[in-house]
Short mmCIF file of C-alpha atoms in Angstrom, two decimals:
data_model
loop_
_atom_site.label_atom_id
_atom_site.label_comp_id
_atom_site.label_asym_id
_atom_site.label_seq_id
_atom_site.Cartn_x
_atom_site.Cartn_y
_atom_site.Cartn_z
CA UNK A 1 55.90 52.68 -41.21
CA UNK A 2 54.74 49.06 -41.63
CA UNK A 3 56.00 47.59 -44.93
CA UNK A 4 55.56 43.86 -44.23
CA UNK A 5 52.96 42.04 -46.30
CA UNK A 6 51.15 39.93 -43.65
CA UNK A 7 49.68 37.50 -46.19
CA UNK A 8 53.03 36.83 -47.86
CA UNK A 9 53.45 33.20 -46.77
CA UNK A 10 49.90 32.05 -47.46
CA UNK A 11 49.84 34.08 -50.69
CA UNK A 12 53.03 32.34 -51.92
CA UNK A 13 51.67 28.96 -50.82
CA UNK A 14 48.50 29.34 -52.89
CA UNK A 15 49.75 31.25 -55.94
CA UNK A 16 53.12 29.46 -56.31
CA UNK A 17 53.71 26.32 -54.21
CA UNK A 18 50.29 24.74 -54.74
CA UNK A 19 49.69 26.24 -58.18
CA UNK A 20 50.04 23.39 -60.72
CA UNK A 21 50.72 25.94 -63.48
CA UNK A 22 53.76 27.42 -61.73
CA UNK A 23 55.38 24.58 -59.76
CA UNK A 24 55.73 20.84 -59.71
CA UNK A 25 53.50 19.92 -56.79
CA UNK A 26 54.62 16.31 -56.93
CA UNK A 27 58.12 17.34 -55.78
CA UNK A 28 56.80 18.38 -52.35
CA UNK A 29 58.14 16.07 -49.63
CA UNK A 30 56.14 14.62 -46.75
CA UNK A 31 57.98 16.95 -44.36
CA UNK A 32 57.00 19.96 -46.54
CA UNK A 33 53.34 18.93 -46.37
CA UNK A 34 53.49 18.44 -42.58
CA UNK A 35 55.10 21.89 -42.19
CA UNK A 36 52.39 23.52 -44.33
CA UNK A 37 49.63 21.93 -42.27
CA UNK A 38 51.16 22.92 -38.93
CA UNK A 39 52.05 26.45 -40.04
CA UNK A 40 48.55 27.39 -41.28
CA UNK A 41 47.18 27.98 -37.77
CA UNK A 42 50.20 30.06 -36.75
CA UNK A 43 49.96 32.19 -39.88
CA UNK A 44 46.26 32.79 -39.33
CA UNK A 45 46.95 34.02 -35.80
CA UNK A 46 49.80 36.28 -37.00
CA UNK A 47 47.62 37.80 -39.74
CA UNK A 48 44.86 38.67 -37.26
CA UNK A 49 47.35 40.31 -34.88
CA UNK A 50 48.98 42.22 -37.76
CA UNK A 51 45.63 43.54 -38.97
CA UNK A 52 44.64 44.69 -35.48
CA UNK A 53 48.00 46.44 -35.04
CA UNK A 54 47.74 48.23 -38.37
CA UNK A 55 44.19 49.41 -37.66
CA UNK A 56 45.18 50.55 -34.17
CA UNK A 57 47.93 52.71 -35.70
CA UNK A 58 45.47 54.52 -37.95
CA UNK A 59 43.28 57.45 -36.85
CA UNK A 60 41.14 58.29 -39.87
CA UNK A 61 38.08 56.18 -40.67
CA UNK A 62 38.79 56.46 -44.40
CA UNK A 63 42.22 54.89 -43.92
CA UNK A 64 40.81 52.09 -41.77
CA UNK A 65 38.07 51.42 -44.32
CA UNK A 66 40.61 51.15 -47.14
CA UNK A 67 42.83 48.83 -45.10
CA UNK A 68 39.98 46.51 -44.05
CA UNK A 69 38.64 46.29 -47.59
CA UNK A 70 42.14 45.60 -48.91
CA UNK A 71 42.54 42.64 -46.56
CA UNK A 72 39.06 41.41 -47.32
CA UNK A 73 39.40 41.56 -51.10
CA UNK A 74 42.84 39.88 -50.97
CA UNK A 75 41.48 37.01 -48.86
CA UNK A 76 38.57 36.53 -51.26
CA UNK A 77 41.05 36.54 -54.17
CA UNK A 78 43.24 33.88 -52.50
CA UNK A 79 40.16 31.78 -51.70
CA UNK A 80 39.14 31.95 -55.36
CA UNK A 81 42.60 30.74 -56.45
CA UNK A 82 42.90 27.80 -54.04
CA UNK A 83 39.47 26.54 -55.11
CA UNK A 84 40.56 26.81 -58.73
CA UNK A 85 43.78 24.91 -57.91
CA UNK A 86 41.69 22.08 -56.48
CA UNK A 87 40.50 21.26 -60.00
CA UNK A 88 43.94 19.78 -60.71
CA UNK A 89 43.91 15.96 -60.41
CA UNK A 90 46.90 15.78 -58.04
CA UNK A 91 45.13 18.05 -55.52
CA UNK A 92 41.88 16.04 -55.52
CA UNK A 93 43.10 13.13 -53.39
CA UNK A 94 45.10 12.21 -50.31
CA UNK A 95 47.15 14.61 -48.29
CA UNK A 96 47.14 17.32 -50.98
CA UNK A 97 43.35 17.46 -50.82
CA UNK A 98 43.45 17.69 -47.03
CA UNK A 99 45.98 20.52 -47.22
CA UNK A 100 43.90 22.54 -49.70
CA UNK A 101 40.83 21.99 -47.47
CA UNK A 102 42.83 23.26 -44.47
CA UNK A 103 43.85 26.34 -46.46
CA UNK A 104 40.24 26.98 -47.45
CA UNK A 105 39.15 26.66 -43.81
CA UNK A 106 41.91 29.06 -42.74
CA UNK A 107 40.92 31.66 -45.33
CA UNK A 108 37.27 31.25 -44.36
CA UNK A 109 38.15 31.84 -40.69
CA UNK A 110 40.15 34.96 -41.61
CA UNK A 111 37.28 36.31 -43.70
CA UNK A 112 34.88 35.68 -40.83
CA UNK A 113 37.28 37.49 -38.50
CA UNK A 114 37.41 40.56 -40.76
CA UNK A 115 33.66 40.60 -41.46
CA UNK A 116 32.64 40.05 -37.86
CA UNK A 117 35.16 42.41 -36.23
CA UNK A 118 35.06 45.28 -38.75
CA UNK A 119 31.62 45.11 -40.44
CA UNK A 120 31.19 48.90 -40.41
CA UNK A 121 34.15 49.33 -42.78
CA UNK A 122 32.93 46.81 -45.36
CA UNK A 123 30.24 47.04 -47.96
CA UNK A 124 28.37 43.97 -46.75
CA UNK A 125 25.62 44.49 -49.33
CA UNK A 126 27.91 43.54 -52.19
CA UNK A 127 27.20 40.28 -53.94
CA UNK A 128 29.61 37.58 -52.82
CA UNK A 129 31.84 35.87 -55.42
CA UNK A 130 30.83 32.31 -56.34
CA UNK A 131 33.93 30.62 -54.79
CA UNK A 132 33.37 32.43 -51.51
CA UNK A 133 29.67 31.54 -51.62
CA UNK A 134 30.40 27.84 -52.24
CA UNK A 135 32.82 27.67 -49.33
CA UNK A 136 30.45 29.54 -47.03
CA UNK A 137 27.53 27.36 -47.99
CA UNK A 138 29.54 24.23 -47.38
CA UNK A 139 30.43 25.47 -43.89
CA UNK A 140 26.87 26.60 -43.13
CA UNK A 141 25.30 23.34 -44.35
CA UNK A 142 27.76 21.38 -42.21
CA UNK A 143 26.71 23.37 -39.14
CA UNK A 144 23.02 23.02 -40.08
CA UNK A 145 23.46 19.24 -40.16
CA UNK A 146 25.09 19.36 -36.74
CA UNK A 147 22.29 21.56 -35.38
CA UNK A 148 19.56 19.26 -36.74
CA UNK A 149 20.86 16.47 -34.48
CA UNK A 150 20.56 18.59 -31.35
CA UNK A 151 17.80 17.53 -28.94
CA UNK A 152 16.80 19.08 -25.62
CA UNK A 153 14.37 18.16 -22.86
CA UNK A 154 12.08 21.04 -23.90
CA UNK A 155 9.75 20.23 -26.82
CA UNK A 156 9.22 23.87 -27.70
CA UNK A 157 12.98 24.42 -28.06
CA UNK A 158 13.26 21.33 -30.30
CA UNK A 159 10.51 22.76 -32.51
CA UNK A 160 12.36 26.08 -32.78
CA UNK A 161 15.59 24.27 -33.69
CA UNK A 162 13.76 22.53 -36.55
CA UNK A 163 12.38 25.88 -37.77
CA UNK A 164 15.92 27.33 -37.84
CA UNK A 165 17.27 24.27 -39.69
CA UNK A 166 14.46 24.41 -42.28
CA UNK A 167 14.79 28.18 -42.80
CA UNK A 168 18.57 28.07 -43.29
CA UNK A 169 18.39 24.98 -45.51
CA UNK A 170 15.90 26.66 -47.85
CA UNK A 171 17.97 29.86 -47.82
CA UNK A 172 21.08 27.95 -48.90
CA UNK A 173 19.51 26.08 -51.77
CA UNK A 174 21.40 27.14 -54.89
CA UNK A 175 19.39 29.62 -56.89
CA UNK A 176 21.29 31.61 -59.48
CA UNK A 177 18.55 34.22 -59.57
CA UNK A 178 19.19 35.34 -55.99
CA UNK A 179 21.65 38.02 -55.04
CA UNK A 180 23.49 36.65 -51.98
CA UNK A 181 25.32 39.37 -50.08
CA UNK A 182 28.13 39.27 -47.54
CA UNK A 183 25.64 40.52 -44.96
CA UNK A 184 23.34 37.52 -45.44
CA UNK A 185 26.19 35.00 -45.30
CA UNK A 186 27.67 36.65 -42.21
CA UNK A 187 24.26 36.72 -40.50
CA UNK A 188 23.77 32.98 -41.00
CA UNK A 189 27.27 32.11 -39.76
CA UNK A 190 26.83 34.27 -36.68
CA UNK A 191 23.32 32.91 -36.04
CA UNK A 192 24.49 29.30 -36.11
CA UNK A 193 27.40 30.11 -33.81
CA UNK A 194 25.16 31.85 -31.26
CA UNK A 195 22.46 29.16 -31.41
CA UNK A 196 25.04 26.45 -30.76
CA UNK A 197 26.43 28.40 -27.79
CA UNK A 198 22.93 29.05 -26.47
CA UNK A 199 21.89 25.41 -26.62
CA UNK A 200 24.89 24.50 -24.48
CA UNK A 201 23.29 26.45 -21.61
CA UNK A 202 19.61 26.18 -22.60
CA UNK A 203 17.24 25.82 -19.67
CA UNK A 204 13.65 26.68 -18.84
CA UNK A 205 13.33 30.43 -18.27
CA UNK A 206 10.18 32.54 -18.39
CA UNK A 207 7.43 32.22 -20.98
CA UNK A 208 9.99 32.73 -23.76
CA UNK A 209 12.93 30.33 -23.81
CA UNK A 210 16.52 31.56 -23.93
CA UNK A 211 16.58 30.49 -27.58
CA UNK A 212 13.49 32.64 -28.24
CA UNK A 213 15.24 35.58 -26.62
CA UNK A 214 18.27 35.07 -28.88
CA UNK A 215 16.21 34.81 -32.08
CA UNK A 216 14.20 37.93 -31.23
CA UNK A 217 17.43 39.78 -30.39
CA UNK A 218 19.02 38.94 -33.77
CA UNK A 219 15.76 39.68 -35.61
CA UNK A 220 15.16 36.16 -36.93
CA UNK A 221 12.10 37.36 -38.89
CA UNK A 222 11.34 34.05 -40.59
CA UNK A 223 7.57 33.75 -41.18
CA UNK A 224 7.40 30.20 -39.78
CA UNK A 225 9.11 31.27 -36.56
CA UNK A 226 6.77 34.24 -36.13
CA UNK A 227 3.79 31.91 -36.63
CA UNK A 228 5.30 29.57 -34.02
CA UNK A 229 5.53 32.35 -31.43
CA UNK A 230 1.90 33.35 -32.10
CA UNK A 231 0.76 29.73 -31.86
CA UNK A 232 2.68 29.36 -28.60
CA UNK A 233 0.84 32.34 -27.11
CA UNK A 234 -2.56 31.12 -28.40
CA UNK A 235 -2.01 27.65 -26.90
CA UNK A 236 -1.11 29.27 -23.59
CA UNK A 237 -4.38 31.25 -23.62
CA UNK A 238 -6.42 28.06 -24.03
CA UNK A 239 -5.76 27.21 -20.39
CA UNK A 240 -7.93 30.19 -19.41
CA UNK A 241 -11.70 29.65 -19.42
CA UNK A 242 -12.79 33.29 -19.12
CA UNK A 243 -12.14 36.25 -21.39
CA UNK A 244 -10.74 38.19 -18.43
CA UNK A 245 -8.26 35.36 -17.81
CA UNK A 246 -7.23 35.26 -21.48
CA UNK A 247 -6.70 39.03 -21.56
CA UNK A 248 -4.64 38.86 -18.37
CA UNK A 249 -2.37 36.12 -19.73
CA UNK A 250 -2.08 37.86 -23.10
CA UNK A 251 -0.99 41.07 -21.38
CA UNK A 252 1.58 39.04 -19.41
CA UNK A 253 2.99 37.50 -22.62
CA UNK A 254 3.08 40.95 -24.23
CA UNK A 255 4.88 42.42 -21.21
CA UNK A 256 7.48 39.64 -21.32
CA UNK A 257 7.97 40.21 -25.05
CA UNK A 258 8.24 44.00 -24.70
CA UNK A 259 11.16 43.56 -22.32
CA UNK A 260 13.19 41.67 -24.96
CA UNK A 261 15.56 43.64 -27.19
CA UNK A 262 15.55 43.27 -30.97
CA UNK A 263 18.16 44.58 -33.40
CA UNK A 264 17.09 46.91 -36.19
CA UNK A 265 20.45 46.73 -37.99
CA UNK A 266 20.40 43.04 -38.92
CA UNK A 267 17.75 40.61 -40.15
CA UNK A 268 17.42 37.06 -41.37
CA UNK A 269 15.28 38.28 -44.27
CA UNK A 270 16.09 41.93 -45.14
CA UNK A 271 12.99 42.14 -47.34
CA UNK A 272 10.66 41.69 -44.34
CA UNK A 273 9.79 43.90 -41.39
CA UNK A 274 11.44 43.61 -38.00
CA UNK A 275 10.20 40.67 -35.89
CA UNK A 276 9.54 43.04 -32.99
CA UNK A 277 7.27 45.23 -35.12
CA UNK A 278 5.27 42.28 -36.50
CA UNK A 279 4.72 40.58 -33.14
CA UNK A 280 3.91 43.81 -31.31
CA UNK A 281 1.35 44.57 -34.00
CA UNK A 282 -0.22 41.13 -33.48
CA UNK A 283 -0.29 41.56 -29.69
CA UNK A 284 -1.98 44.97 -29.91
CA UNK A 285 -4.68 43.75 -32.28
CA UNK A 286 -5.28 40.56 -30.30
CA UNK A 287 -5.61 42.46 -27.00
CA UNK A 288 -7.98 44.96 -28.62
CA UNK A 289 -10.06 42.11 -30.07
CA UNK A 290 -10.40 40.25 -26.76
CA UNK A 291 -11.20 43.43 -24.83
CA UNK A 292 -13.94 44.30 -27.34
CA UNK A 293 -15.24 40.75 -27.17
CA UNK A 294 -15.38 41.04 -23.37
CA UNK A 295 -17.29 44.32 -23.59
CA UNK A 296 -19.85 42.76 -25.91
CA UNK A 297 -20.11 39.75 -23.61
CA UNK A 298 -20.83 42.02 -20.63
CA UNK A 299 -23.54 43.83 -22.61
CA UNK A 300 -25.15 40.51 -23.54
CA UNK A 301 -24.99 39.28 -19.92
CA UNK A 302 -26.57 42.49 -18.64
CA UNK A 303 -29.35 42.26 -21.22
CA UNK A 304 -29.95 38.62 -20.33
CA UNK A 305 -29.99 39.44 -16.61
CA UNK A 306 -32.44 42.26 -17.19
CA UNK A 307 -34.65 40.01 -19.29
CA UNK A 308 -34.47 37.25 -16.68
CA UNK A 309 -35.31 39.74 -13.95
CA UNK A 310 -38.28 41.00 -15.91
CA UNK A 311 -39.49 37.48 -16.55
CA UNK A 312 -39.05 36.59 -12.86
CA UNK A 313 -41.05 39.64 -11.90
CA UNK A 314 -43.83 38.70 -14.29
CA UNK A 315 -43.84 35.02 -13.22
CA UNK A 316 -44.04 35.58 -9.44
CA UNK A 317 -46.73 33.74 -7.45
CA UNK A 318 -48.85 36.06 -5.31
CA UNK A 319 -49.46 34.84 -1.77
CA UNK A 320 -52.28 36.36 0.31
CA UNK A 321 -50.27 35.87 3.50
CA UNK A 322 -48.05 38.56 4.95
CA UNK A 323 -44.29 38.13 4.88
CA UNK A 324 -44.31 37.23 8.61
CA UNK A 325 -46.89 34.50 8.08
CA UNK A 326 -45.12 33.24 4.97
CA UNK A 327 -41.84 33.11 6.92
CA UNK A 328 -43.38 30.92 9.63
CA UNK A 329 -44.68 28.33 7.12
CA UNK A 330 -41.32 28.13 5.29
CA UNK A 331 -39.40 27.78 8.56
CA UNK A 332 -41.74 25.05 9.75
CA UNK A 333 -41.42 23.28 6.39
CA UNK A 334 -37.63 23.28 6.74
CA UNK A 335 -37.49 22.20 10.39
CA UNK A 336 -40.05 19.44 9.85
CA UNK A 337 -37.94 18.28 6.86
CA UNK A 338 -40.86 18.62 4.49
CA UNK A 339 -38.60 20.99 2.60
CA UNK A 340 -35.03 19.70 2.40
CA UNK A 341 -31.98 21.80 1.55
CA UNK A 342 -28.41 22.26 2.74
CA UNK A 343 -29.61 25.02 5.04
CA UNK A 344 -32.71 26.97 5.97
CA UNK A 345 -31.19 29.98 4.30
CA UNK A 346 -31.12 28.08 0.99
CA UNK A 347 -34.86 27.24 1.37
CA UNK A 348 -35.71 30.94 1.66
CA UNK A 349 -33.22 31.95 -1.05
CA UNK A 350 -34.69 29.46 -3.51
CA UNK A 351 -38.43 30.06 -2.90
CA UNK A 352 -38.90 33.69 -1.78
CA UNK A 353 -37.73 35.40 -5.05
CA UNK A 354 -40.65 33.74 -6.84
CA UNK A 355 -43.28 34.96 -4.32
CA UNK A 356 -44.99 38.28 -3.85
CA UNK A 357 -47.74 39.72 -1.63
CA UNK A 358 -50.65 41.97 -2.59
CA UNK A 359 -48.65 44.86 -1.15
CA UNK A 360 -45.10 44.05 -2.24
CA UNK A 361 -43.81 42.77 -5.58
CA UNK A 362 -40.18 41.98 -4.75
CA UNK A 363 -39.31 40.31 -1.48
CA UNK A 364 -35.90 39.96 0.15
CA UNK A 365 -35.27 36.39 1.23
CA UNK A 366 -33.00 37.59 4.08
CA UNK A 367 -35.76 39.84 5.40
CA UNK A 368 -38.38 37.09 5.18
CA UNK A 369 -36.09 34.59 6.92
CA UNK A 370 -35.33 37.00 9.79
CA UNK A 371 -39.04 37.54 10.39
CA UNK A 372 -39.55 33.81 10.95
CA UNK A 373 -37.80 34.21 14.33
CA UNK A 374 -39.86 37.14 15.58
CA UNK A 375 -43.46 36.27 14.66
CA UNK A 376 -46.40 37.63 16.67
CA UNK A 377 -49.12 35.36 18.07
CA UNK A 378 -51.66 36.74 15.60
CA UNK A 379 -49.38 35.80 12.65
CA UNK A 380 -48.94 32.30 14.13
CA UNK A 381 -52.72 31.89 14.38
CA UNK A 382 -53.31 33.04 10.79
CA UNK A 383 -50.58 30.66 9.55
CA UNK A 384 -52.19 27.76 11.44
CA UNK A 385 -55.69 28.62 10.13
CA UNK A 386 -54.25 28.79 6.58
CA UNK A 387 -52.70 25.32 6.92
CA UNK A 388 -56.01 23.98 8.31
CA UNK A 389 -57.79 25.44 5.27
CA UNK A 390 -55.33 23.58 3.06
CA UNK A 391 -55.95 20.37 5.02
CA UNK A 392 -59.71 20.70 4.60
CA UNK A 393 -59.26 21.32 0.88
CA UNK A 394 -57.13 18.16 0.55
CA UNK A 395 -59.82 16.15 2.41
CA UNK A 396 -62.43 17.29 -0.11
CA UNK A 397 -60.50 15.81 -3.07
#
């Protein structure tokens, strides 16, 4: 049975050695202070190993839960005491201040280890004590400042970084009316750690950047970030001129988004819905809207085409010549360059739809053009006589 108290050295250091009410801190030698500084890292490593060994030896979840919570509450208690000790004048300056800061950092690392490795055995929805909150905020704000200086070659990624910085800065503004839980503090620490790691390998991927994929995965449901994703999609759709093109690109963006995972256990803002739910809802409504708009557009185009066709039918010019005779005159007009177009086919295509005969209302320009190559002598004579009649008429003017 394990009877060793793993926190014994650091406990004694905080509650006795560096406690101005129980010892004369000024009697500590330079070698004592150097030893304390060097031993902190070793002790932290030993405590983590001891905790893992103790948990590994247990089989019941209830026992593990009690052990994890015991470690966690003791670390919070020690953190509270070292911060209180810092109020003493002798610990506010020089090497003593640096030692107390090192102890605070060590305790913070141990708390992060417990919270991150064994979150299922802790009540992360408890309100954090003020000393713990102050230390955590100091660490988070330091990392936020470091993140705000990060710049990449991708403008969209830089914009997302600024959104993260702004969201976390606002979240960490001191407001006594807010209940800050361990879960929220742990989320922000883990988010900053993952973002920093992601930026080290950030590169252009698909429509969504690797940073987007991370934020969607950890359910970063900040309203400004969600608006940014929507704006990003809308700007992408502007490159498409047709509704069909916009719908196609929107479906592509939705497909890419649907393939990204998003946690339902964690959230940046627990009071809001999951980022996946909100964006999927937007995609579905936007696709439905564009598809309906396209349907209405098709209806309008069909009505306009029908109206145009009716008007064309009503506005046709009736020619007393047959289609064969009409074809000869148009062909002659093209080949004599009286009528000029890119091709003879274009001459027929442009003129014939507006002509009719006493026997036929709608003429096919292809049919009329083909007849210009197979005209009978009688049709040629009638065409010539018609042109002579026109010549005589012009002479009479």
